[in-house]
Each structure stands twice: as structure tokens, then as C-alpha cells.
XYZ file of C-alpha atoms in Angstrom:
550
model
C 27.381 -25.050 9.322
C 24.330 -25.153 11.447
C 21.055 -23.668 10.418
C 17.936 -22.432 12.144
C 14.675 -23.722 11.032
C 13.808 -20.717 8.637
C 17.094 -20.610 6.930
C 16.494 -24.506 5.985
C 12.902 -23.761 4.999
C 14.618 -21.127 2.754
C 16.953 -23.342 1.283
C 13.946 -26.181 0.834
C 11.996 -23.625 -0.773
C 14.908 -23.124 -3.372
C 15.268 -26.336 -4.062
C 11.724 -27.691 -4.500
C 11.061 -24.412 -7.228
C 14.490 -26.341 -8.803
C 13.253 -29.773 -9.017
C 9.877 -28.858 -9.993
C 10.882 -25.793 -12.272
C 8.810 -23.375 -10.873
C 9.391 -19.467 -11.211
C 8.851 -17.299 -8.300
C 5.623 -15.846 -9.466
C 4.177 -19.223 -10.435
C 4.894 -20.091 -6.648
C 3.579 -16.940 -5.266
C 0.167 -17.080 -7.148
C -0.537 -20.924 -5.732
C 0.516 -19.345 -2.353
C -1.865 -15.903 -2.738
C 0.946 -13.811 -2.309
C 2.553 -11.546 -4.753
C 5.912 -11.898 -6.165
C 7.333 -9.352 -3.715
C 6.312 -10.684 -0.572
C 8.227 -14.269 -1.742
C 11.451 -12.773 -2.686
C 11.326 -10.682 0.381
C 10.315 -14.232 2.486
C 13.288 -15.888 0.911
C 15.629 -13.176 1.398
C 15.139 -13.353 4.867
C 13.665 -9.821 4.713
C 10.193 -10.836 6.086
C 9.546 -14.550 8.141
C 7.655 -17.551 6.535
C 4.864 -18.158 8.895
C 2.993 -21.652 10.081
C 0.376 -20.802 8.038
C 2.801 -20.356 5.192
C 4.441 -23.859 5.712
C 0.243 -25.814 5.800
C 0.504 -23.507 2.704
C 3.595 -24.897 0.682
C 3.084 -28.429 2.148
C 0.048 -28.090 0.282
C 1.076 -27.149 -2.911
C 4.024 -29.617 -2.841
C 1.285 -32.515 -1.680
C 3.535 -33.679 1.212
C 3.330 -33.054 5.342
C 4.586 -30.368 6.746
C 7.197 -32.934 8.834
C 8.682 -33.446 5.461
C 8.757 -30.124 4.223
C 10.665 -29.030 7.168
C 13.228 -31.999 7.235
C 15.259 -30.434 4.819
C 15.835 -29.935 1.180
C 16.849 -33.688 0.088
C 14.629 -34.873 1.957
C 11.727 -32.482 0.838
C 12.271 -33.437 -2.647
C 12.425 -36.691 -2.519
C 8.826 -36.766 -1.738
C 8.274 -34.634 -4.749
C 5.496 -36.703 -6.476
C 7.020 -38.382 -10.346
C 4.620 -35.416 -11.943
C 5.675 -32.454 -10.228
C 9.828 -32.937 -11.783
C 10.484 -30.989 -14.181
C 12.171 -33.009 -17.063
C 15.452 -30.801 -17.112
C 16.408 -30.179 -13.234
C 15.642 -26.538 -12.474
C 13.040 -25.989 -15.350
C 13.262 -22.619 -15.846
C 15.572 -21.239 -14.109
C 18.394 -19.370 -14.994
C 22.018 -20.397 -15.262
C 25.138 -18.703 -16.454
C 28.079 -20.793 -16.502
C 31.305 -19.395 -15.638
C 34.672 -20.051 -17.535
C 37.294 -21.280 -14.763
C 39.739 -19.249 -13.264
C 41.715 -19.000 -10.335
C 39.789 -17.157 -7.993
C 36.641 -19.217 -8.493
C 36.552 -23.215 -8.712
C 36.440 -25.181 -11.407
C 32.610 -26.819 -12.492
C 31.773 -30.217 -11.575
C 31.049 -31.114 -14.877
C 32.934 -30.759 -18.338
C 30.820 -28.562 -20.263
C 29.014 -25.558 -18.950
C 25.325 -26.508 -17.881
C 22.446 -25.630 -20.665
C 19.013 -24.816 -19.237
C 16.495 -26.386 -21.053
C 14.964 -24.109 -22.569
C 17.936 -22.309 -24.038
C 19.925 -22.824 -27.485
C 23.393 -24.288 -27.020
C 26.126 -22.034 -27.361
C 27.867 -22.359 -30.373
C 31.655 -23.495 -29.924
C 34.343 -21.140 -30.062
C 35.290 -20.524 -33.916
C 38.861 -22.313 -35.281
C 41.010 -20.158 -37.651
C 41.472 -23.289 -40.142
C 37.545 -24.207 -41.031
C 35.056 -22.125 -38.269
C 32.387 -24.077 -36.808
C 29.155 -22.857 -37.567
C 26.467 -22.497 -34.294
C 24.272 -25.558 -34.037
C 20.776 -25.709 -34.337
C 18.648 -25.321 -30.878
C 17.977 -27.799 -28.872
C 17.182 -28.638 -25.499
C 19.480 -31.046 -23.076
C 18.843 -31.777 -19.778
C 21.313 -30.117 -17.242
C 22.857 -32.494 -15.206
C 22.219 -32.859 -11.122
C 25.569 -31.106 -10.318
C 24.378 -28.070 -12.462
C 21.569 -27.257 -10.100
C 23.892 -26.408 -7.066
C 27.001 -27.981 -5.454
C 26.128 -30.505 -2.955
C 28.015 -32.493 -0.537
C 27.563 -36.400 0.148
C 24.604 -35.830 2.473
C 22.865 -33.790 -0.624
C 22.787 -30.392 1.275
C 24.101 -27.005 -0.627
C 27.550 -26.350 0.022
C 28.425 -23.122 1.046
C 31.649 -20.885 0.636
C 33.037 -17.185 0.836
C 30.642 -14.542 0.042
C 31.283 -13.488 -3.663
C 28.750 -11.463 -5.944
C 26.225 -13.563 -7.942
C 26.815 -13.783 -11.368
C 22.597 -13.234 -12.147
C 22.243 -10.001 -10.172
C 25.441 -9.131 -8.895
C 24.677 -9.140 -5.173
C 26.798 -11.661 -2.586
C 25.769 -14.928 -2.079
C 27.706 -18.060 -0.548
C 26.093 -20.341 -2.970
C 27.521 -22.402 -5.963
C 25.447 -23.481 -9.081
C 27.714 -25.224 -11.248
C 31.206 -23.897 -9.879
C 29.405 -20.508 -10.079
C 28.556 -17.858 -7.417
C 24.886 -17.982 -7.931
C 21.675 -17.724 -5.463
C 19.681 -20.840 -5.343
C 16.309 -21.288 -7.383
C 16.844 -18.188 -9.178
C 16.051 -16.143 -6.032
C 18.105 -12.954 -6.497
C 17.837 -9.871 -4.770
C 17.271 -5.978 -6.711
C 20.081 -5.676 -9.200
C 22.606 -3.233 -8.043
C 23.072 0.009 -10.673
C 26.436 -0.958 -10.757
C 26.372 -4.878 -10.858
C 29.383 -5.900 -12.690
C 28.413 -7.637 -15.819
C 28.633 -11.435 -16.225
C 31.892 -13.047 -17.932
C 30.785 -13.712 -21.304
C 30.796 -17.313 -22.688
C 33.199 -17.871 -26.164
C 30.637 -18.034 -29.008
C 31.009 -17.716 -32.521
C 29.260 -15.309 -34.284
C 25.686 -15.351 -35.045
C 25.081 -15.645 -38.696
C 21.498 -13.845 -38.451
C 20.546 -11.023 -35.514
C 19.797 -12.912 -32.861
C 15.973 -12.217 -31.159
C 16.311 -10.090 -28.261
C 17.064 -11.770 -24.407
C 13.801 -12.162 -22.768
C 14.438 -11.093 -19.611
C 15.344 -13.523 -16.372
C 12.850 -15.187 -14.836
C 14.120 -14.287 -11.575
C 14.076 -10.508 -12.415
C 12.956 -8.256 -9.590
C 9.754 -6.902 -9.499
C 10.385 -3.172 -9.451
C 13.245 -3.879 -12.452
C 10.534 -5.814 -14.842
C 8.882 -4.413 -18.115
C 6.068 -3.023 -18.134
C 3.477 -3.879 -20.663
C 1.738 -0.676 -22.760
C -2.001 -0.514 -22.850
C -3.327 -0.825 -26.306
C -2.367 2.310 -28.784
C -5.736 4.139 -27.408
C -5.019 4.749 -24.392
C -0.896 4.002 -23.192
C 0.003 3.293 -19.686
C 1.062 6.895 -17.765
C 4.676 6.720 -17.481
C 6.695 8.024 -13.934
C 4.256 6.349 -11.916
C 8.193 5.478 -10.221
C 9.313 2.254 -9.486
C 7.553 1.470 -5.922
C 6.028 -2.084 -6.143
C 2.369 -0.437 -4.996
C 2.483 2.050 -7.815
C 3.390 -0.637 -10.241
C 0.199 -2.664 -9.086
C -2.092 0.591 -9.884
C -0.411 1.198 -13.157
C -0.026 -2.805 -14.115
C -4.061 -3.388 -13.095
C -5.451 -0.164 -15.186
C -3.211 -1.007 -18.343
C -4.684 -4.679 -17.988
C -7.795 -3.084 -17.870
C -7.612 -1.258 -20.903
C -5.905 -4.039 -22.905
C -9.146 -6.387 -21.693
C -11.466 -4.198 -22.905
C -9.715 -3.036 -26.395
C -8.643 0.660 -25.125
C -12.787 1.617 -23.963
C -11.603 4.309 -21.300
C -15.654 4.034 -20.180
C -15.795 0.550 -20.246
C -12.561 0.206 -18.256
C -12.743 2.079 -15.868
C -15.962 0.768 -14.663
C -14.492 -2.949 -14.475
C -11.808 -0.590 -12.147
C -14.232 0.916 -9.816
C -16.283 -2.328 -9.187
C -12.832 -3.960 -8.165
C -11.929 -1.255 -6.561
C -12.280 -3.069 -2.711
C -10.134 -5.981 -3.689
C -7.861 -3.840 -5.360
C -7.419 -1.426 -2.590
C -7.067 -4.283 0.108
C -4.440 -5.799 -1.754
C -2.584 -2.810 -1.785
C -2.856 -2.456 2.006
C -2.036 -5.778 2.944
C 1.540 -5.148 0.152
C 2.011 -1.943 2.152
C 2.058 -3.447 5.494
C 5.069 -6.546 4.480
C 8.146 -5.475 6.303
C 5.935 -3.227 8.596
C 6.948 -2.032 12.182
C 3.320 -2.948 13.560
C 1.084 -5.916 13.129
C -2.173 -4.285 13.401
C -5.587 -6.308 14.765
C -7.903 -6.305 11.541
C -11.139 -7.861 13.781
C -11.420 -7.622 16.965
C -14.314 -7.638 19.189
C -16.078 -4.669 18.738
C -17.524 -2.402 21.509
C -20.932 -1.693 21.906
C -21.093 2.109 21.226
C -19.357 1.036 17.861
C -22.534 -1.528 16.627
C -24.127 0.213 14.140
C -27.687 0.960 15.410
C -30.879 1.222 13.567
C -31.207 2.158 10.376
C -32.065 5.762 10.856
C -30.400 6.354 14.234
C -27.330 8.336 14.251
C -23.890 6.496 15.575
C -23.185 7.024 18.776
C -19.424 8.221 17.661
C -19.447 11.920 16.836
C -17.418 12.606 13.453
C -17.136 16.413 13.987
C -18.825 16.511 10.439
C -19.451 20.777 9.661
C -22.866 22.389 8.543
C -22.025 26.079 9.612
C -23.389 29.160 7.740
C -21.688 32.582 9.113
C -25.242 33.769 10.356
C -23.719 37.267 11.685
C -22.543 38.119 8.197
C -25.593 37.023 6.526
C -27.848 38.598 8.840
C -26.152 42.122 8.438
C -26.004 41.846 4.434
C -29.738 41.086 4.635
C -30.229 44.120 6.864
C -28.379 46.403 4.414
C -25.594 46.671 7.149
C -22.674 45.224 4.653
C -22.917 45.895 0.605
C -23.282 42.490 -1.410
C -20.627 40.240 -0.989
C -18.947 38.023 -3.155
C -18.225 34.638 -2.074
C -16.217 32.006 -3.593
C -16.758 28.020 -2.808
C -13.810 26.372 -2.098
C -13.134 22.215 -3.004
C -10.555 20.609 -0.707
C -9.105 18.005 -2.976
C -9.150 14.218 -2.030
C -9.998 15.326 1.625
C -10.138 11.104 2.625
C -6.923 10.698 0.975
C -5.340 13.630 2.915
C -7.076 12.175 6.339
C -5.258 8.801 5.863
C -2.300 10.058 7.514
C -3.619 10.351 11.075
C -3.796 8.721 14.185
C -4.476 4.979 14.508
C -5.001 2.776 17.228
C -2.789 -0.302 16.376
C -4.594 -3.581 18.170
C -7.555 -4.157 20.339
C -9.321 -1.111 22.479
C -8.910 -1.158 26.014
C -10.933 0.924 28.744
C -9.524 3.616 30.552
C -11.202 6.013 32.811
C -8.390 7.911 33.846
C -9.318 10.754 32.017
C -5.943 11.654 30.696
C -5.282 12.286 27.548
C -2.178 9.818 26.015
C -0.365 11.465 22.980
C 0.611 7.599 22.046
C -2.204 6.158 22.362
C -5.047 6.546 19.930
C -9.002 5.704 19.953
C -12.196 7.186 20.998
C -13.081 9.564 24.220
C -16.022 9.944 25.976
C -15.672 13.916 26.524
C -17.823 17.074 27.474
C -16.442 19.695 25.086
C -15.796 23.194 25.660
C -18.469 26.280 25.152
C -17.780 28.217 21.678
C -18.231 32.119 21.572
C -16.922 32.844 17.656
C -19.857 33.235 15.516
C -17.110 33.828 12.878
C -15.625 30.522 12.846
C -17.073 27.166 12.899
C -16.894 24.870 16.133
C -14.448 21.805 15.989
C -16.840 19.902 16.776
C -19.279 20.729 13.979
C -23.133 21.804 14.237
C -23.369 19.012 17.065
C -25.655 21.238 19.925
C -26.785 18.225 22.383
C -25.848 18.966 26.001
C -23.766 16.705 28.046
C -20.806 14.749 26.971
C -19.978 12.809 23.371
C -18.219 10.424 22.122
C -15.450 12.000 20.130
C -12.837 10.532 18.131
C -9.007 10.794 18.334
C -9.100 13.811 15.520
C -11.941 15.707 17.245
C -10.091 15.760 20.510
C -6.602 16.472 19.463
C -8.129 19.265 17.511
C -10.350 20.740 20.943
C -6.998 20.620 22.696
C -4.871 22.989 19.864
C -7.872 25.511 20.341
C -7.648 24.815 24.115
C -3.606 25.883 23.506
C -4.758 29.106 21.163
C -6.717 30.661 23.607
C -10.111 29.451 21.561
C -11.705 27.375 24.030
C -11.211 25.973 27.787
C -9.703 22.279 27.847
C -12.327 19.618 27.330
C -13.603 17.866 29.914
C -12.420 13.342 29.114
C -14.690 10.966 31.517
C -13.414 7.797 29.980
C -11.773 6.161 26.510
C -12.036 2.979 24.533
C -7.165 3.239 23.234
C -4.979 1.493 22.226
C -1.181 2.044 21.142
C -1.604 4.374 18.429
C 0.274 5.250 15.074
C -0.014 8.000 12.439
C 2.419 5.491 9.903
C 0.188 3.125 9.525
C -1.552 4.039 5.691
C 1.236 6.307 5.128
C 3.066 3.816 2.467
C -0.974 3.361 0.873
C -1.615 6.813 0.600
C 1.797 8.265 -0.404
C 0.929 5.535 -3.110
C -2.520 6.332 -4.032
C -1.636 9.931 -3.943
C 1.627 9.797 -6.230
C -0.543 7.638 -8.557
C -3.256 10.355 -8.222
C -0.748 13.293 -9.169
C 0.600 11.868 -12.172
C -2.409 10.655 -13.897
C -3.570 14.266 -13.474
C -0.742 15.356 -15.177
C -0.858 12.941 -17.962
C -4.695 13.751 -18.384
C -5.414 10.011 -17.271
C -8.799 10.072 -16.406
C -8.808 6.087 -16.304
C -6.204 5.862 -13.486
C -7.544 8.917 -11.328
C -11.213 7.707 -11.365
C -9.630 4.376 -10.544
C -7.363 6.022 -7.339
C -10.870 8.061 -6.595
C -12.511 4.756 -5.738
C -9.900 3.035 -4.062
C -9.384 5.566 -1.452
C -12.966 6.561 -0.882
C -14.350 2.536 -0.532
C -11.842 1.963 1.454
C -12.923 4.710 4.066
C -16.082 3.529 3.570
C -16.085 0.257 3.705
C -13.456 -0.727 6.946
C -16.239 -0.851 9.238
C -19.523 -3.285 9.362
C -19.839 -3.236 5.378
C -20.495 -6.553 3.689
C -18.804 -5.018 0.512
C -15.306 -5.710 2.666
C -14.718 -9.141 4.555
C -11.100 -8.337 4.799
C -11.032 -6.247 7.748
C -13.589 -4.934 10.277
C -12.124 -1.413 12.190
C -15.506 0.706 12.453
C -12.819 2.589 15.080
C -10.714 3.785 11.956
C -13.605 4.425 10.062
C -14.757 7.369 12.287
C -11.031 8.324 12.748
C -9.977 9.116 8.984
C -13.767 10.796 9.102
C -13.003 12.827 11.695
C -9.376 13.778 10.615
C -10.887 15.134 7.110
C -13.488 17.022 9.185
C -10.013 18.599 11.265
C -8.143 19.109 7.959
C -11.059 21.289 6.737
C -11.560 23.472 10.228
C -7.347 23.754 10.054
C -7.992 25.470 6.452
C -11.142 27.705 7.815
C -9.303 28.858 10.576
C -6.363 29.713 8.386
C -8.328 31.435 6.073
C -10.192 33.428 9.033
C -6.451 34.369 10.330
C -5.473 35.624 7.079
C -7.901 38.307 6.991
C -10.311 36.187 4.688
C -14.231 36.093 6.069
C -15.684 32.323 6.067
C -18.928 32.263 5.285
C -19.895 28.788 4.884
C -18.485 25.150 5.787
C -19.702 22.040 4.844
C -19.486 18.692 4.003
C -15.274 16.617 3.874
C -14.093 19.269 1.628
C -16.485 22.631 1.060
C -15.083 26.090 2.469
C -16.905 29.170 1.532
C -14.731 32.711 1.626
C -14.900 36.195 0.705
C -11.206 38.189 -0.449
C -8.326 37.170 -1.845
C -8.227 33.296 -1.236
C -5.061 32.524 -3.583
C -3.331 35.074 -1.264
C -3.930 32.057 1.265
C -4.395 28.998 -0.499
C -1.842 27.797 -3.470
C -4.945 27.020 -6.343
C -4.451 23.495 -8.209
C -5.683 19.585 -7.787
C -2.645 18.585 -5.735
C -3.174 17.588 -2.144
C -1.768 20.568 -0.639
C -3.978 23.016 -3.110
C -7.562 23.947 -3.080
C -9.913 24.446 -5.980
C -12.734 27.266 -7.072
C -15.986 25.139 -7.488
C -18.239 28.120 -7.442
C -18.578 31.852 -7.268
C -21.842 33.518 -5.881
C -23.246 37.198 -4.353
C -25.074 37.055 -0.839
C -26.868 40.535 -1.194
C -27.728 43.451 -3.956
């Protein structure tokens, strides 16, 4: 059976974590991936790259040459240190009793890892046997897998593993089993394994630790110390698991100190949040440019001049209302400050441009594309509602972002403005998906440590998704990506968000009297007539109640 170069680099993979006895995780770590991203490499789910192969030649101190010749032949340059003393180390076994619809094992007895307690033999009526005592054999070459003369896994029919229940074409020891220990999610409804004949125990026996080969989103999760317990329902998603696993670490370091914790969490918080990216994007439909060269009227100039890329940022005071309260026109009004909650976190889904900016000066406006626009906007006549393009008066044309221009055409299309005017644009193929599986995660991890009162974990979420706005552009705090062009972007779109809910609020019969800031809307009347009230995404806040007038 002929295989392509990545299904034998699959298969040498296997077999050099077998000879050297090396669990997944152990493997990921000296590779600076996580456990996920392996099992989905070796499942075929995601591609090994070149780098990946300098990588593992590396750890397994031999060329790449040999690495990629091929399982035997990659472990036979396995340096005398690196075996483990019982072939497969850790890795997990289950032997099989013969039958006719599987074949028979190679050896005698059933194989014994090495680090597991002989099975007792099967009890005789006349005089039972009593178990042995533990101890550890080494488990014979044929145990590890079945291999033909040239020392290459044999393959047969598809039948379900007996570890996790899923197919596999692979024998270990007469047995259906995936190689290395590199099993796939456990099915709900995995039929158990056959059961070896012991006799029985004559004390409880300690529980079964669990397999090393154990997916990630089925292992235990450790409780933080009795001060302050992990949240529970954070769900089983691999990126939630990270939050929840790195703030009960946290606590567990630091002897339950909720103050002391969660600082150590905020000053990680731009690793932390990186990581988290980079596990969000394995498996992804786009591989996104993280540097690129940048343009010009991205540099960051001086210290105190302003960016040539105009945010849309708001600081808009209803001047007609507060002029005519002032004038005795209007009896005192009460107003009510509004907080937009997580308004960065909310602007993460927009609009992205995917690789490297290219020029256009077409002046046409591409719904696919993404980026920034050179454009002269549109005169606004609506002293009641705040401009899109915030308190921004200069003459002549800006440089807007994709938020800011998408949001000048839905006025254009409601009759609020003329079109703007686009001269040129710095695009590129553009996506809205491409934090989606980050902030879906940073916002379920958000909602339930609200509702378990987890201060720890929200502060914790708080920083993530705030540095990492922050910090994608020209900062020296982050040298694992440089995108000053979605910097300005998720800017932008929580500048949009917050116009969207002033102009709903100013359709709804409410009077805005103030906007300001990512997430400040000021409003007189019934705002929970409008706006549902709560710290969810989709709910706004009262920060503050006030009179203008009397």
C-alpha cells in the first residue's frame, strides 16, 4: 500500500513517541505546540509543515533525510538514551482475547505495559490463584504494532479501536488499535473494551488514572484550591479550557489570593491571548499575513501627532437640547448614562483584510474586500444625532477605515446622508470570521464567570481582549504579530456599534444627549423600553443618572 510523504511522516511520528515512550503532550511541549494541534497533525486533520519536520528532526537529534525515510529507518537512528526500556513507554495497550473475527496475537500472553500491574490469572475452582504482586516486564517488539519483514505497520480492514472506539486499520498486538496512542475524541457511544479474565481483587483497587492518550476536551480538570474553585460550564471547547486551566493554575500558584492572582493573569495577559489566537486559527479557512510591510500612512508619527487613519471615535454633546434647557425653553431633564459592555469584544467580529494591502484607485467600493479608504464624507444636517464619523470637522477627504465607511454607506441607504465620495484604498480579501472562534471564546468565558461571581476569570478575559486591541499594531508589548490595519478596524467597528445603538435609541422615541468614548451613550425616557439592561454582550448598563436644568 503506497503512501504519500505526510502519511509516512505520520506513521514515523507514531513510532518514534513508541520507541522513545513519549506521550503526546510531552511531544507537543518540545515542539511549542499544544496537545491539540498534534493530535489534529497526526490525524491528518491539519498538515505537518517543513518547519515542523527541522522541528522533530531536532528533538529526535537526527536529519531531516532520516526522519522522512520512514519509520524503521527513523528509529534506528534513535540515539541508545532516547529508548525507552519497555518499547512504547507509556503508552497504552489493551490486549484482546482471540476470537474469530479478529486475529490471533503474535505472542502467547497478552502484552503488559510497563508501567502497569500484571493481571492476575483467571481463578481455578480447585485452589484459586491469588493476583501477583506488581511488577513491571518489558513488552515484547511484536506488542508495539504488527509489522511485516521490511519492519513497516501492517495494515488491515477498518475496525473500531479498542482505546477510543473510533476505526483504525492498525494492529497492536493482534488488536485494532491506533499507533503511539494517537486516538481520536471518544465517541459517546464507543463500545466498551472486552474485558481481560482476572480474579478478584482482594482489596479495592485505586482508581484508573486516565489514558495517556485521552483527548484534550475529554481530560479532568484540576480544581483551584478550596478558596476559590474553578467556574464550572465554561463547555468543553479546547480555547475555553485554556482560560479556565490557566486561571485555576493561577490560583493554585498563589494559594487561592484572588488579588494576587489575578495580577500574575493580567501581566500575562499578551501571551495568553496570542496563544489563544494562534489555537483558534488551526484548521482555519484563511492563512492570514501577521507582518507585512506596512504603508506609510499606517507609521505611527510623532508622539503627539494624531494618526493619519480616522477611527470615527465620538465626542458629541446634543447642543440644541442643551441650549434650549439653559434658555428655559424645555423643563429639567433627566438623563441617564449608558455603559456598552465589552464594546472591543463586541467589535472583534468585523471586517478583516486577510493578507497584504494592495492599492486601488478605482474608487469602488468591494463588499469582499476589506481595508482602509481614502474618502471625502458626506455633509451632516441632524443636530440630534451624532455624525458617523465622530467630532472629526477638517475639510477635504480622510482616511477612513472599513467600519467608518460601511457605516457612511447604511446612512447613505436611510436617506441620512449623500454617498461618500472614495478617491483611492489600501484592500485586501477581507473576512468578518476571522476572531470569531477567539471572541465567541473570550465572550462565553466572560458570561459565565459573571454568573458564577468570578471576578478572577472576568478581570482575566477583560485584559485579554482589550491588550490585544491594543497591542496588534507597532507595540513592543506584542512581537507576535504587527496589523496596525486591524488595530484601527476593531476601533472603528466599536465606534459603529455605539452610533448603531444611538441611532436606535433616537428611532425609538428616546432623545440622545451625549456620546462618547467605545461604550458611553447618554439618553433621556424609557431606555429599557429599548435596550434589554444586564452585563451580557447584547445588554447595556446604567452607569449614571444626572439633571441638565432646574
Amino acid at each position: 500500500m503506497s503512501m504519500s510523504t505526510e502519511e509516512l511522516l505520520r506513521l514515523t511520528v507514531a513510532a518514534l513517541m513508541n520507541r522513545t515512550g513519549e506521550r503526546q503532550q510531552d511531544l507537543a511541549v518540545a515542539l511549542g505546540l499544544n496537545k491539540t494541534q498534534l493530535s489534529r497533525r497526526q490525524a491528518a486533520k491539519s498538515r505537518w509543515t517543513l518547519d515542523d519536520c527541522d522541528t522533530l528532526a531536532a528533538h529526535y537529534g537526527m536529519p531531516v533525510l532520516d526522519l522522512l525515510a520512514g519509520p524503521t529507518h527513523a528509529a534506528g537512528k534513535l540515539s541508545a538514551d532516547r529508548l525507552s526500556t519497555a518499547l512504547g513507554g507509556a503508552q497504552t495497550l489493551i490486549p484482546v482475547p482471540t476470537s474469530t473475527t479478529q486475529p490471533a496475537p503474535r505472542s502467547a500472553a497478552p502484552p503488559v505495559p510497563a508501567d502497569r500491574p500484571e493481571a492476575a490469572p483467571a481463578p481455578q475452582p480447585a485452589a484459586p490463584v491469588p493476583a501477583p504482586a506488581p511488577q513491571a516486564a518489558p513488552v515484547p517488539a511484536s506488542a508495539a504494532w504488527d509489522a511485516g519483514p521490511d519492519g513497516l505497520a501492517l495494515q488491515g480492514e477498518p475496525a473500531p479501536c479498542v482505546v477510543c472506539g473510533k476505526q483504525t486499520t492498525y494492529r497492536a498486538g493482534g488488536a485494532p488499535q491506533h499507533l503511539g496512542g494517537l486516538c481520536g475524541s471518544t465517541p459517546a457511544a464507543a463500545a466498551p473494551a472486552p474485558a481481560a479474565a482476572a480474579a478478584p481483587p482482594t482489596e479495592a483497587p485505586a482508581p484508573a488514572p486516565a489514558p495517556v492518550d485521552a483527548p484534550v476536551d475529554a481530560k479532568p480538570v484540576a480544581a483551584a484550591p478550596p478558596a476559590r474553585r474553578r467556574p464550572v460550564g465554561l463547555g468543553a471547547g479546547s480555547l475555553l479550557e485554556s482560560i479556565a486551566d490557566r486561571v485555576g493554575a493561577a490560583l493554585r500558584e498563589h494559594n487561592g489570593d484572588v488579588e494576587t492572582a489575578t495580577a500574575g493573569l493580567v501581566k500575562k495577559a499578551i501571551p495568553d491571548v496570542m496563544a489563544l489566537f494562534k489555537e483558534s486559527r488551526v484548521g482555519g479557512r484563511y492563512e492570514h499575513t501577521e507582518f507585512h510591510p506596512t504603508q506609510d500612512l499606517l507609521k505611527k508619527p510623532g508622539q503627539k501627532e494624531a494618526d493619519s487613519i480616522w477611527e470615527g471615535r465620538p465626542k458629541w454633546r446634543n447642543k440644541q437640547l442643551l441650549k434650549a434647557v439653559k434658555a428655559g425653553e424645555l423643563d429639567p431633564v433627566e438623563v441617564t448614562g449608558l455603559d456598552m459592555n465589552a464594546a472591543y469584544l463586541s467589535a472583534m467580529k468585523t471586517y478583516l483584510p486577510i493578507g497584504k494591502l494592495v492599492h486601488d484607485t478605482s474608487g469602488v467600493h468591494d463588499t469582499k474586500r476589506a481595508g482602509l479608504h481614502l474618502v471625502t464624507p458626506p455633509d451632516w444636517d441632524h443636530p440630534d444625532l451624532p455624525s458617523p464619523i465622530g467630532n472629526r470637522v477638517e475639510p477635504g477627504p480622510l482616511w477612513l477605515t472599513e467600519p467608518t465607511l460601511r457605516l457612511l454607506l447604511r446612512c447613505a441607504r436611510m436617506d441620512l446622508c449623500e454617498d461618500p465620495v472614495i478617491h483611492e484604498s489600501w484592500t485586501s480579501g477581507g473576512t468578518e470570521s476571522m476572531l470569531e472562534k477567539l471572541r465567541r471564546a473570550l465572550a462565553d468565558a466572560r458570561k459565565t464567570a459573571i454568573e458564577n461571581s468570578d471576578e478572577v476569570t472576568l478581570e482575566y478575559v477583560k485584559a485579554m481582549y482589550s491588550k490585544f486591541v491594543s497591542t496588534i499594531g507597532q507595540s513592543t508589548h506584542n512581537r507576535d504579530i504587527r496589523r496596525p490595519d486591524w488595530m484601527h478596524i476593531i476601533r472603528s467597528q466599536a465606534f459603529a456599534n455605539l452610533w448603531l445603538k444611538a441611532h436606535k435609541a433616537h428611532t425609538s422615541g428616546l432623545t440622545v444627549v451625549e456620546m462618547s468614548g467605545t461604550d458611553e451613550l447618554h439618553v433621556t425616557g424609557e431606555w429599557r423600553q429599548v435596550f434589554p439592561e444586564g452585563r451580557n454582550l447584547a445588554e447595556v448598563k446604567a452607569k449614571h443618572q444626572y439633571t441638565i436644568g432646574g
